[in-house]
CSV table of C-alpha atoms in Angstrom, one decimal:
chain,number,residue,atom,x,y,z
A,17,UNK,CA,125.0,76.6,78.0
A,18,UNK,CA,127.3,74.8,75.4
A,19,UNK,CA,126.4,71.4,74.8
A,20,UNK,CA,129.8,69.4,73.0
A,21,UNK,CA,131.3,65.8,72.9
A,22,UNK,CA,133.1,64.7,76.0
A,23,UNK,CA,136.8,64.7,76.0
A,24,UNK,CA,138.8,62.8,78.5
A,25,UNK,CA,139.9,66.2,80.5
A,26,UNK,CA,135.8,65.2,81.3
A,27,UNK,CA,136.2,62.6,83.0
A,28,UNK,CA,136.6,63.8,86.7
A,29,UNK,CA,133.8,66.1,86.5
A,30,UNK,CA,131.1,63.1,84.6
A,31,UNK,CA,132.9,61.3,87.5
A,32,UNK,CA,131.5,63.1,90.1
A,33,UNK,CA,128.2,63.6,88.4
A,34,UNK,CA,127.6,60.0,88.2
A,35,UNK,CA,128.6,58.9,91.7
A,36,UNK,CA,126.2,61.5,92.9
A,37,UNK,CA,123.1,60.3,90.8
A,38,UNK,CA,124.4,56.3,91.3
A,39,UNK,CA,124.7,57.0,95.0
A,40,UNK,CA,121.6,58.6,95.6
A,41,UNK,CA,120.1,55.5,94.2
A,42,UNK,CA,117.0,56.2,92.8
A,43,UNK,CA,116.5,56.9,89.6
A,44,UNK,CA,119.1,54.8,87.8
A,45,UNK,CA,119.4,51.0,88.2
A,46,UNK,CA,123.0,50.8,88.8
A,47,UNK,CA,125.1,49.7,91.7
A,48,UNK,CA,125.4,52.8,94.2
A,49,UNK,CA,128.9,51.0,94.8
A,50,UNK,CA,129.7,50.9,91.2
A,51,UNK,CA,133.7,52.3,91.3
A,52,UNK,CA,134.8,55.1,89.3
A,53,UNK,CA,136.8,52.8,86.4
A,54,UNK,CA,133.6,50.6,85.5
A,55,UNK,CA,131.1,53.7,85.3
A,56,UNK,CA,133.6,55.7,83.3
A,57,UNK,CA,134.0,52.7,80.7
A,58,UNK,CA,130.1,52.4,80.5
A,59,UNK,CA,129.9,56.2,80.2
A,60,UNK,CA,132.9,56.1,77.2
A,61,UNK,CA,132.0,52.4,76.1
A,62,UNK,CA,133.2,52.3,72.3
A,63,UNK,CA,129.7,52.1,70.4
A,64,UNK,CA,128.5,55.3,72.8
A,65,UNK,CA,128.3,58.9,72.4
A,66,UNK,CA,129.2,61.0,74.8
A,67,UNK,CA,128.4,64.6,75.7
A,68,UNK,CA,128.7,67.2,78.4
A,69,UNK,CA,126.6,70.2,79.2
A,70,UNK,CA,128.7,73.1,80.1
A,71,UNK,CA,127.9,76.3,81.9
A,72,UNK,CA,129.9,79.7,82.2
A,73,UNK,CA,129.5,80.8,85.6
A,74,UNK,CA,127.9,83.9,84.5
A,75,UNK,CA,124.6,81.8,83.6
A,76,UNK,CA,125.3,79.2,86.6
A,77,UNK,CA,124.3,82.2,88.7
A,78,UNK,CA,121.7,83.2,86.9
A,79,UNK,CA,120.2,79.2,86.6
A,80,UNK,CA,117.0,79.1,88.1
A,81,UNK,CA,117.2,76.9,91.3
A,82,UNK,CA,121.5,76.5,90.3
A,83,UNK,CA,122.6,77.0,93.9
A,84,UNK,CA,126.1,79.2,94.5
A,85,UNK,CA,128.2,78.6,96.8
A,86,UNK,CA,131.2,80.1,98.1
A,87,UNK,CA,133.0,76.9,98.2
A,88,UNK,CA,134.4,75.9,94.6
A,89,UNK,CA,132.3,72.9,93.1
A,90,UNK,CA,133.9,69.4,92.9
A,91,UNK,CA,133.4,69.9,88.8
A,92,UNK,CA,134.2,73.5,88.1
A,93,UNK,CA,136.8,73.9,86.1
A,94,UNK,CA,139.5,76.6,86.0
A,95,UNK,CA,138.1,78.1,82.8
A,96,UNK,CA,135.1,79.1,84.7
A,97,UNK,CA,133.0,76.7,83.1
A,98,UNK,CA,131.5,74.0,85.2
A,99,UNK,CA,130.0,70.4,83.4
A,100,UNK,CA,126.2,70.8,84.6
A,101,UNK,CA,125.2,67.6,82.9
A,102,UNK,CA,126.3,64.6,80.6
A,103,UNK,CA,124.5,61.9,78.3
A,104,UNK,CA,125.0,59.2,76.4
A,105,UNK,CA,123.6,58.1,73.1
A,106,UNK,CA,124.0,55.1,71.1
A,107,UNK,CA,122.0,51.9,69.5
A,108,UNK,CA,120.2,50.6,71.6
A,109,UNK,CA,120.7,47.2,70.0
A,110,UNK,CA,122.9,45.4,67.4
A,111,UNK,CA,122.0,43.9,64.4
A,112,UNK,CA,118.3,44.4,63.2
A,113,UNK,CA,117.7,46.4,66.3
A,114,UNK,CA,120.5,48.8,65.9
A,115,UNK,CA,118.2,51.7,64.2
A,116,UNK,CA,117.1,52.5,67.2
A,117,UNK,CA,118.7,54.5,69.5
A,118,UNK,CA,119.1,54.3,73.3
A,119,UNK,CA,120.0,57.3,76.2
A,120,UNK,CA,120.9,58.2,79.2
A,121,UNK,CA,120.9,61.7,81.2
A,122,UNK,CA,122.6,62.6,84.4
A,123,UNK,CA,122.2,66.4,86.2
A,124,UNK,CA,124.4,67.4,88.5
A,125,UNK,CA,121.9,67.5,91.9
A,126,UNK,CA,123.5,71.5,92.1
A,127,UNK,CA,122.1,72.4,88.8
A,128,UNK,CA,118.7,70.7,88.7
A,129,UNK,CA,115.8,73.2,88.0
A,130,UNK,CA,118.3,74.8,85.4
A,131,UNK,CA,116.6,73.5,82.2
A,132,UNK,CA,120.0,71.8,81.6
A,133,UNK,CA,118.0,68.2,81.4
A,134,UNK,CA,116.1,69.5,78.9
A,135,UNK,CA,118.3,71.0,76.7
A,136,UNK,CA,120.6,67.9,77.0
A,137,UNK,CA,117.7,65.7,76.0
A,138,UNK,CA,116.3,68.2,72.7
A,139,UNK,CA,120.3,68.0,71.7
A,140,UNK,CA,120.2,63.9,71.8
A,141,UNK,CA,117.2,64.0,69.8
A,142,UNK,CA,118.6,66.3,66.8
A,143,UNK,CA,122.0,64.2,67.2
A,144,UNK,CA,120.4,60.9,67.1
A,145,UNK,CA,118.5,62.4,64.1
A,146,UNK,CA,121.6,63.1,62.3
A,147,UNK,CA,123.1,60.1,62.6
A,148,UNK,CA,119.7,58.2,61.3
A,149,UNK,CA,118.3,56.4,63.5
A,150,UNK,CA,114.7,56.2,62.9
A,151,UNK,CA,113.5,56.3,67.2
A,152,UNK,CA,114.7,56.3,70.8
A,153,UNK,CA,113.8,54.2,73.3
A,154,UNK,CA,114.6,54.3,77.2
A,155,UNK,CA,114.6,51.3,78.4
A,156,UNK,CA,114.1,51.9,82.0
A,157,UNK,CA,112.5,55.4,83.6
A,158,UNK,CA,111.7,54.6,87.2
A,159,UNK,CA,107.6,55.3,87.6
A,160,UNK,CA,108.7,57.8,90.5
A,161,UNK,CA,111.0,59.9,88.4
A,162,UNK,CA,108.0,62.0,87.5
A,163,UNK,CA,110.3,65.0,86.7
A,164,UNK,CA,112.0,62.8,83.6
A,165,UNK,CA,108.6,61.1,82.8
A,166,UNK,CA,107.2,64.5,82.3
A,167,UNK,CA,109.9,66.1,80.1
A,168,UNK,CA,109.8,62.8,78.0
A,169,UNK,CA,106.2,62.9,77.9
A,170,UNK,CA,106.7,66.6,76.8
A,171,UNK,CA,109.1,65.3,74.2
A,172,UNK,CA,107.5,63.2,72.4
A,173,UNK,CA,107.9,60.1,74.2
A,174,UNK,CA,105.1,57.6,75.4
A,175,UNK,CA,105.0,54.5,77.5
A,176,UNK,CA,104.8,52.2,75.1
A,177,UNK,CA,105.7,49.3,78.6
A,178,UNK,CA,105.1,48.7,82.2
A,179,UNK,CA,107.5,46.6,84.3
A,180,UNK,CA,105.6,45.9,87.6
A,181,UNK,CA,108.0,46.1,90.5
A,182,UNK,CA,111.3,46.0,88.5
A,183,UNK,CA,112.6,49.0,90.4
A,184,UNK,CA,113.3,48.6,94.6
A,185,UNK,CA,113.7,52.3,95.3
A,186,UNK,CA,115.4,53.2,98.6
A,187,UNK,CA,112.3,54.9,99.9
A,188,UNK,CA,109.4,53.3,98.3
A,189,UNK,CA,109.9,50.0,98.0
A,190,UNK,CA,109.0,48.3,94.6
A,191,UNK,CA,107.8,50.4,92.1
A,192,UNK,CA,106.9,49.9,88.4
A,193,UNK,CA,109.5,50.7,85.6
A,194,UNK,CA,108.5,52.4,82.3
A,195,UNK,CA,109.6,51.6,78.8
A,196,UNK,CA,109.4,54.9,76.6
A,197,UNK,CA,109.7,55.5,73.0
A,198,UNK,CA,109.3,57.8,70.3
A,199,UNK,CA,109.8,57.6,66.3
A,200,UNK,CA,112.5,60.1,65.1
A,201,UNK,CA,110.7,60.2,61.1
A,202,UNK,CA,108.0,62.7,62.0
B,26,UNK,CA,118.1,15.4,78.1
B,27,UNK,CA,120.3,16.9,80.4
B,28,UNK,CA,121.0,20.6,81.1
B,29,UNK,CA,123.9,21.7,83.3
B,30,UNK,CA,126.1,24.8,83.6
B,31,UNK,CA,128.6,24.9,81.0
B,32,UNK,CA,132.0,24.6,80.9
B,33,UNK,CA,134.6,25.9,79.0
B,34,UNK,CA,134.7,22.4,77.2
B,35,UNK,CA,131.1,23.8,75.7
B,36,UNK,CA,132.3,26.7,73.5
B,37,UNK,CA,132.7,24.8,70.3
B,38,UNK,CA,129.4,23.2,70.6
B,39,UNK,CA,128.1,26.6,72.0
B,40,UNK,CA,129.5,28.9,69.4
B,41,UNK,CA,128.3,26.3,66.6
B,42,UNK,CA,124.5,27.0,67.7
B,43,UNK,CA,125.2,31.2,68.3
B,44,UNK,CA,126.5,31.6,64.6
B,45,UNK,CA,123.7,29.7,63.2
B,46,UNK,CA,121.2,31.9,65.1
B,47,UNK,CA,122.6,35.4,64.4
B,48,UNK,CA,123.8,34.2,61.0
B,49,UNK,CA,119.7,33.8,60.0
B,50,UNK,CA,119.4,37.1,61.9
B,51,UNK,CA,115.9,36.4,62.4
B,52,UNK,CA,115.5,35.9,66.0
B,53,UNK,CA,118.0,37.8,67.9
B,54,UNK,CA,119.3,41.6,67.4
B,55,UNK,CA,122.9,40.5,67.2
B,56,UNK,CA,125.7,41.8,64.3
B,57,UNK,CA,125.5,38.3,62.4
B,58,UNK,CA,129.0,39.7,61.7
B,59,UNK,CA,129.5,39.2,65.7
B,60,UNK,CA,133.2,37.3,65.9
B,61,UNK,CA,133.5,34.1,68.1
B,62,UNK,CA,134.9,35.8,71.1
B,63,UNK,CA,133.2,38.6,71.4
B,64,UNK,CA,130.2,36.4,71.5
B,65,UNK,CA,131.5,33.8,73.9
B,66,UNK,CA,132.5,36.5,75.9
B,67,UNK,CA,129.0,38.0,75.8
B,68,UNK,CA,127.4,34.2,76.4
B,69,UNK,CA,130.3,33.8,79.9
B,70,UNK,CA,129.9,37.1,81.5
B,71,UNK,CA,130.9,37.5,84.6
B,72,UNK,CA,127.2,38.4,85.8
B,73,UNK,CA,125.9,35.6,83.6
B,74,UNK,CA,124.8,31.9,84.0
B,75,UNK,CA,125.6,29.7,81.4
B,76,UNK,CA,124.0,26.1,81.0
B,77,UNK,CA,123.8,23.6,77.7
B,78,UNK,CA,121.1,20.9,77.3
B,79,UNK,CA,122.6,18.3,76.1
B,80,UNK,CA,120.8,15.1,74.2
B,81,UNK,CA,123.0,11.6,74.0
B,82,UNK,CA,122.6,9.5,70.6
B,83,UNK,CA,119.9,7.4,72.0
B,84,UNK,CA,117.2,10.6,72.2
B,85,UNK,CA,118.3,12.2,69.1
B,86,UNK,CA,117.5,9.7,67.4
B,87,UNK,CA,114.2,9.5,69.2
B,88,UNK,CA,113.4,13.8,68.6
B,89,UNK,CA,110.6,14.7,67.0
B,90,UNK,CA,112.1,16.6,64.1
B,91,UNK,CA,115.5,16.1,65.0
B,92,UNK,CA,117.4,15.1,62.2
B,93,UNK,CA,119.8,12.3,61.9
B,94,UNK,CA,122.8,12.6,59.5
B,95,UNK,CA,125.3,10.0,58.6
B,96,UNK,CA,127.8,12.9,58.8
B,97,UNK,CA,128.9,13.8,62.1
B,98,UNK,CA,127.4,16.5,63.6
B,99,UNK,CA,129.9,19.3,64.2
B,100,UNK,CA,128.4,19.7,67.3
B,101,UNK,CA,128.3,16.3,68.6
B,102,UNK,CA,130.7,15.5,71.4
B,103,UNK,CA,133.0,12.3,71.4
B,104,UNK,CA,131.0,10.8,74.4
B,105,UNK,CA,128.3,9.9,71.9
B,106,UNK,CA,126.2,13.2,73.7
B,107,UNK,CA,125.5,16.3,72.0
B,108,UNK,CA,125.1,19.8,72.6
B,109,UNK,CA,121.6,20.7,70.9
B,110,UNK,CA,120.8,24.2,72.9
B,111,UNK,CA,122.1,26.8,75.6
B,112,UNK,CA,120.7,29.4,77.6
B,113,UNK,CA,122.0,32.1,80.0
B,114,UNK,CA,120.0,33.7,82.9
B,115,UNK,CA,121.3,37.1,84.4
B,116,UNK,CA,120.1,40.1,86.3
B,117,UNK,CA,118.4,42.2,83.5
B,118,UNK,CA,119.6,45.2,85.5
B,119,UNK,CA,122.2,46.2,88.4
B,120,UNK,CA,121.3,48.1,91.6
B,121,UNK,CA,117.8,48.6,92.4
B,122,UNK,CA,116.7,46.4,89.2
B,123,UNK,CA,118.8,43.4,90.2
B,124,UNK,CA,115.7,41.6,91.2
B,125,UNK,CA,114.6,40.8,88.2
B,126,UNK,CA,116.3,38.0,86.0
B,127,UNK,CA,116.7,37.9,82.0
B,128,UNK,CA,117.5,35.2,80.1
B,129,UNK,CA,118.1,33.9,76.5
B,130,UNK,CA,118.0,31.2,74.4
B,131,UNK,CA,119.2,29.2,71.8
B,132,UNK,CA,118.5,25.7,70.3
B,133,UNK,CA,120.6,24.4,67.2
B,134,UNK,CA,118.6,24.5,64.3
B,135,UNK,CA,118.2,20.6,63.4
B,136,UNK,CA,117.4,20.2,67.3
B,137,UNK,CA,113.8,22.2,66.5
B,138,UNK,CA,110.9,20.7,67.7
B,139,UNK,CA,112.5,18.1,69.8
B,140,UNK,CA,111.1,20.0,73.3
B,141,UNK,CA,114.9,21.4,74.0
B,142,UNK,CA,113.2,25.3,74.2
B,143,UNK,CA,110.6,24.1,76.4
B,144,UNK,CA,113.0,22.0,78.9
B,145,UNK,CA,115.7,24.8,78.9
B,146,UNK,CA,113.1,27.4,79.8
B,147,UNK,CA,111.8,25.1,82.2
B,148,UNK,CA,115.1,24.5,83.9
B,149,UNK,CA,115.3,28.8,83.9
B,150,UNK,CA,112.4,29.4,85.9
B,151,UNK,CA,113.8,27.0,88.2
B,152,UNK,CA,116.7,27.9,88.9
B,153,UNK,CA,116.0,31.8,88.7
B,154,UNK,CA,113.3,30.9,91.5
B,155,UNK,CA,116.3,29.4,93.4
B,156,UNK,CA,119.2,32.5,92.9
B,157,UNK,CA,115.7,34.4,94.7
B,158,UNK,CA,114.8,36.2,91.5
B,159,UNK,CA,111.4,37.9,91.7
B,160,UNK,CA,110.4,38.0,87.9
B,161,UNK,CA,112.2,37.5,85.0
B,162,UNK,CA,111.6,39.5,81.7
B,163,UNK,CA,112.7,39.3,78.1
B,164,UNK,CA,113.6,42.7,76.6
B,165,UNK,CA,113.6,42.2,73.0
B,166,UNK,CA,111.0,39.5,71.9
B,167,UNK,CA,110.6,39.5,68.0
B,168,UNK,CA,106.8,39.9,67.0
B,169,UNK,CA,107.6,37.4,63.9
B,170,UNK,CA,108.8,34.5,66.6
B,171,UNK,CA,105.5,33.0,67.1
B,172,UNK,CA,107.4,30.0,68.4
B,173,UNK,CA,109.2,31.2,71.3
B,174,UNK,CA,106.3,34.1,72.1
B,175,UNK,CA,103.8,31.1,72.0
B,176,UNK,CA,106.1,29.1,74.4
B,177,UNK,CA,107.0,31.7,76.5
B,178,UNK,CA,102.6,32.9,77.1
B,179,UNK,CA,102.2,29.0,77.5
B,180,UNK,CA,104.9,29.3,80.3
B,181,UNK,CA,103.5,32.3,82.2
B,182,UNK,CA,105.2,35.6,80.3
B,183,UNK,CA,102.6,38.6,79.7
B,184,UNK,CA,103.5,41.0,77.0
B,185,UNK,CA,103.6,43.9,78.7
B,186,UNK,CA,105.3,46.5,76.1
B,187,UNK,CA,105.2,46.7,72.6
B,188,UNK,CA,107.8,48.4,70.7
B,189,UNK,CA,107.0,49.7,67.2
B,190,UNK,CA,109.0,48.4,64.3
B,191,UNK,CA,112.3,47.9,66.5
B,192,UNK,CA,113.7,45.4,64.9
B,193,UNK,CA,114.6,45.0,61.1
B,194,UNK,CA,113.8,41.3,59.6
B,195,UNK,CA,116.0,40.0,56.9
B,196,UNK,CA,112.6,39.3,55.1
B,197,UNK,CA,109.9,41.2,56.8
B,198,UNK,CA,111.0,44.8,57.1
B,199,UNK,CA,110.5,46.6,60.4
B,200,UNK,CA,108.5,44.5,63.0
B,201,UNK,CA,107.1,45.2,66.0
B,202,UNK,CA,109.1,43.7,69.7
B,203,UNK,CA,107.5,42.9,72.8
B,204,UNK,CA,108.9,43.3,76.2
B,205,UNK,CA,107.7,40.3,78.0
B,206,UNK,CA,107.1,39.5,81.6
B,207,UNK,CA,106.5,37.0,84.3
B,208,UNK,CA,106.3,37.2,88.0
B,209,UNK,CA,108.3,34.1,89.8
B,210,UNK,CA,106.6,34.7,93.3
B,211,UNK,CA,102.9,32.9,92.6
């Protein structure tokens, strides 16, 4: 898996990554109807970094729980490597708020169970690192994402906030909202 | 007093109060570098509603701790009524968060202690009860703000997270934010 700044060849494949997550509508608050232009300029918004996680298809097949199929995937490119994942990584605020950085991780629904989350998230850290800032907050991890909550928790992050209700999930109704942080220093 | 939705008549007198807040840099995780438009722009967001309270000559002079100066205020209109504070209210999120409203404030510094906070707050709840807003929460409430965290418990808000050291004060160092939080259904 090589983990590397997005370039705009990327954009069709974080494309397609995002409209799947946004559409299933659970896990990120954003409009499931959000078009293509005005989730790419969020994704590629001037104060943001932005990555992609790529797989060879050698190690696609040999993910855990990566599915193959015999049709071509919507993001495979022709260098047989495929964009499994993408984040984002930048302040989290301006001004006196702007040592603390915020991010956001989307896995292709194909490639889930592939440790490609993960690996995204321990690259973020060491990035964010490097560029100084001193933690990382998320602003907004949906109580019923227990898969994130746990690799955060795993991570390093805690809840350091509840938000009762602030998420209406498509299944369950409202739910509560988390606010997680960790210090970068230690 | 009287608060109203802004026009575009209300960017002098609404820029005036910004740049004094985030110049100070004390209350607000804004650049105090931010340039005019990219702060009106911010303040007149599509998603955003924008209102100014607005005191005529009679009730400044009256305001508790609102000064009067023989110079003319560079915020005073020619209708002998001035512009002494503004506030947006907003979804905090999109999608599945779009139930819950944020909003911010700002009063012009010689308007302190006249009650402009408290009515403009006042006013918020109102009419995020009306747009059908179910809560409304502030995201970044600086520890050091006694003022506006007092008003806002007097008012209803919970802290409900705490985030360590988040935001750099001009005097203070790092302090402590709060994520505050009030339901608008009881």
């Amino acid at each position: 898996m090589q983990i590397r700044p997005a370039t705009n060849a990327d954009r069709d494949a974080i494309w397609n990554i995002f409209h799947e997550i946004i559409a299933a509508g659970d896990t990120y608050a954003f409009d499931p109807q959000m078009p293509r232009e005005e989730a790419l300029a969020y994704w590629f918004r001037a104060d943001t970094h932005t990555y992609v996680a790529e797989l060879d298809r050698q190690s696609v097949g040999e993910a855990d729980g990566f599915l193959g199929t015999a049709t071509p995937s919507p993001t495979a490119s022709k260098q047989g490597r495929r964009i499994a994942g993408t984040y984002i990584l930048r302040p989290n605020q301006s001004g006196g708020g702007a040592h603390v950085a915020n991010a956001a991780f989307m896995v292709a629904r194909d490639a889930e169970g592939a440790g490609v989350g993960r690996r995204m998230a321990e690259h973020c850290l060491t990035e964010a690192r490097r560029m100084g800032f001193r933690a990382m907050q998320f602003n907004f991890v949906i109580s019923t994402n227990t898969r994130a909550i746990h690799l955060w928790e795993q991570l390093g992050f805690k809840i350091v906030g509840t938000l009762p209700g602030s998420f209406r999930h498509p299944e369950n109704g409202y739910v509560d909202v988390y606010v997680m942080y960790r210090s970068l220093l230690s």
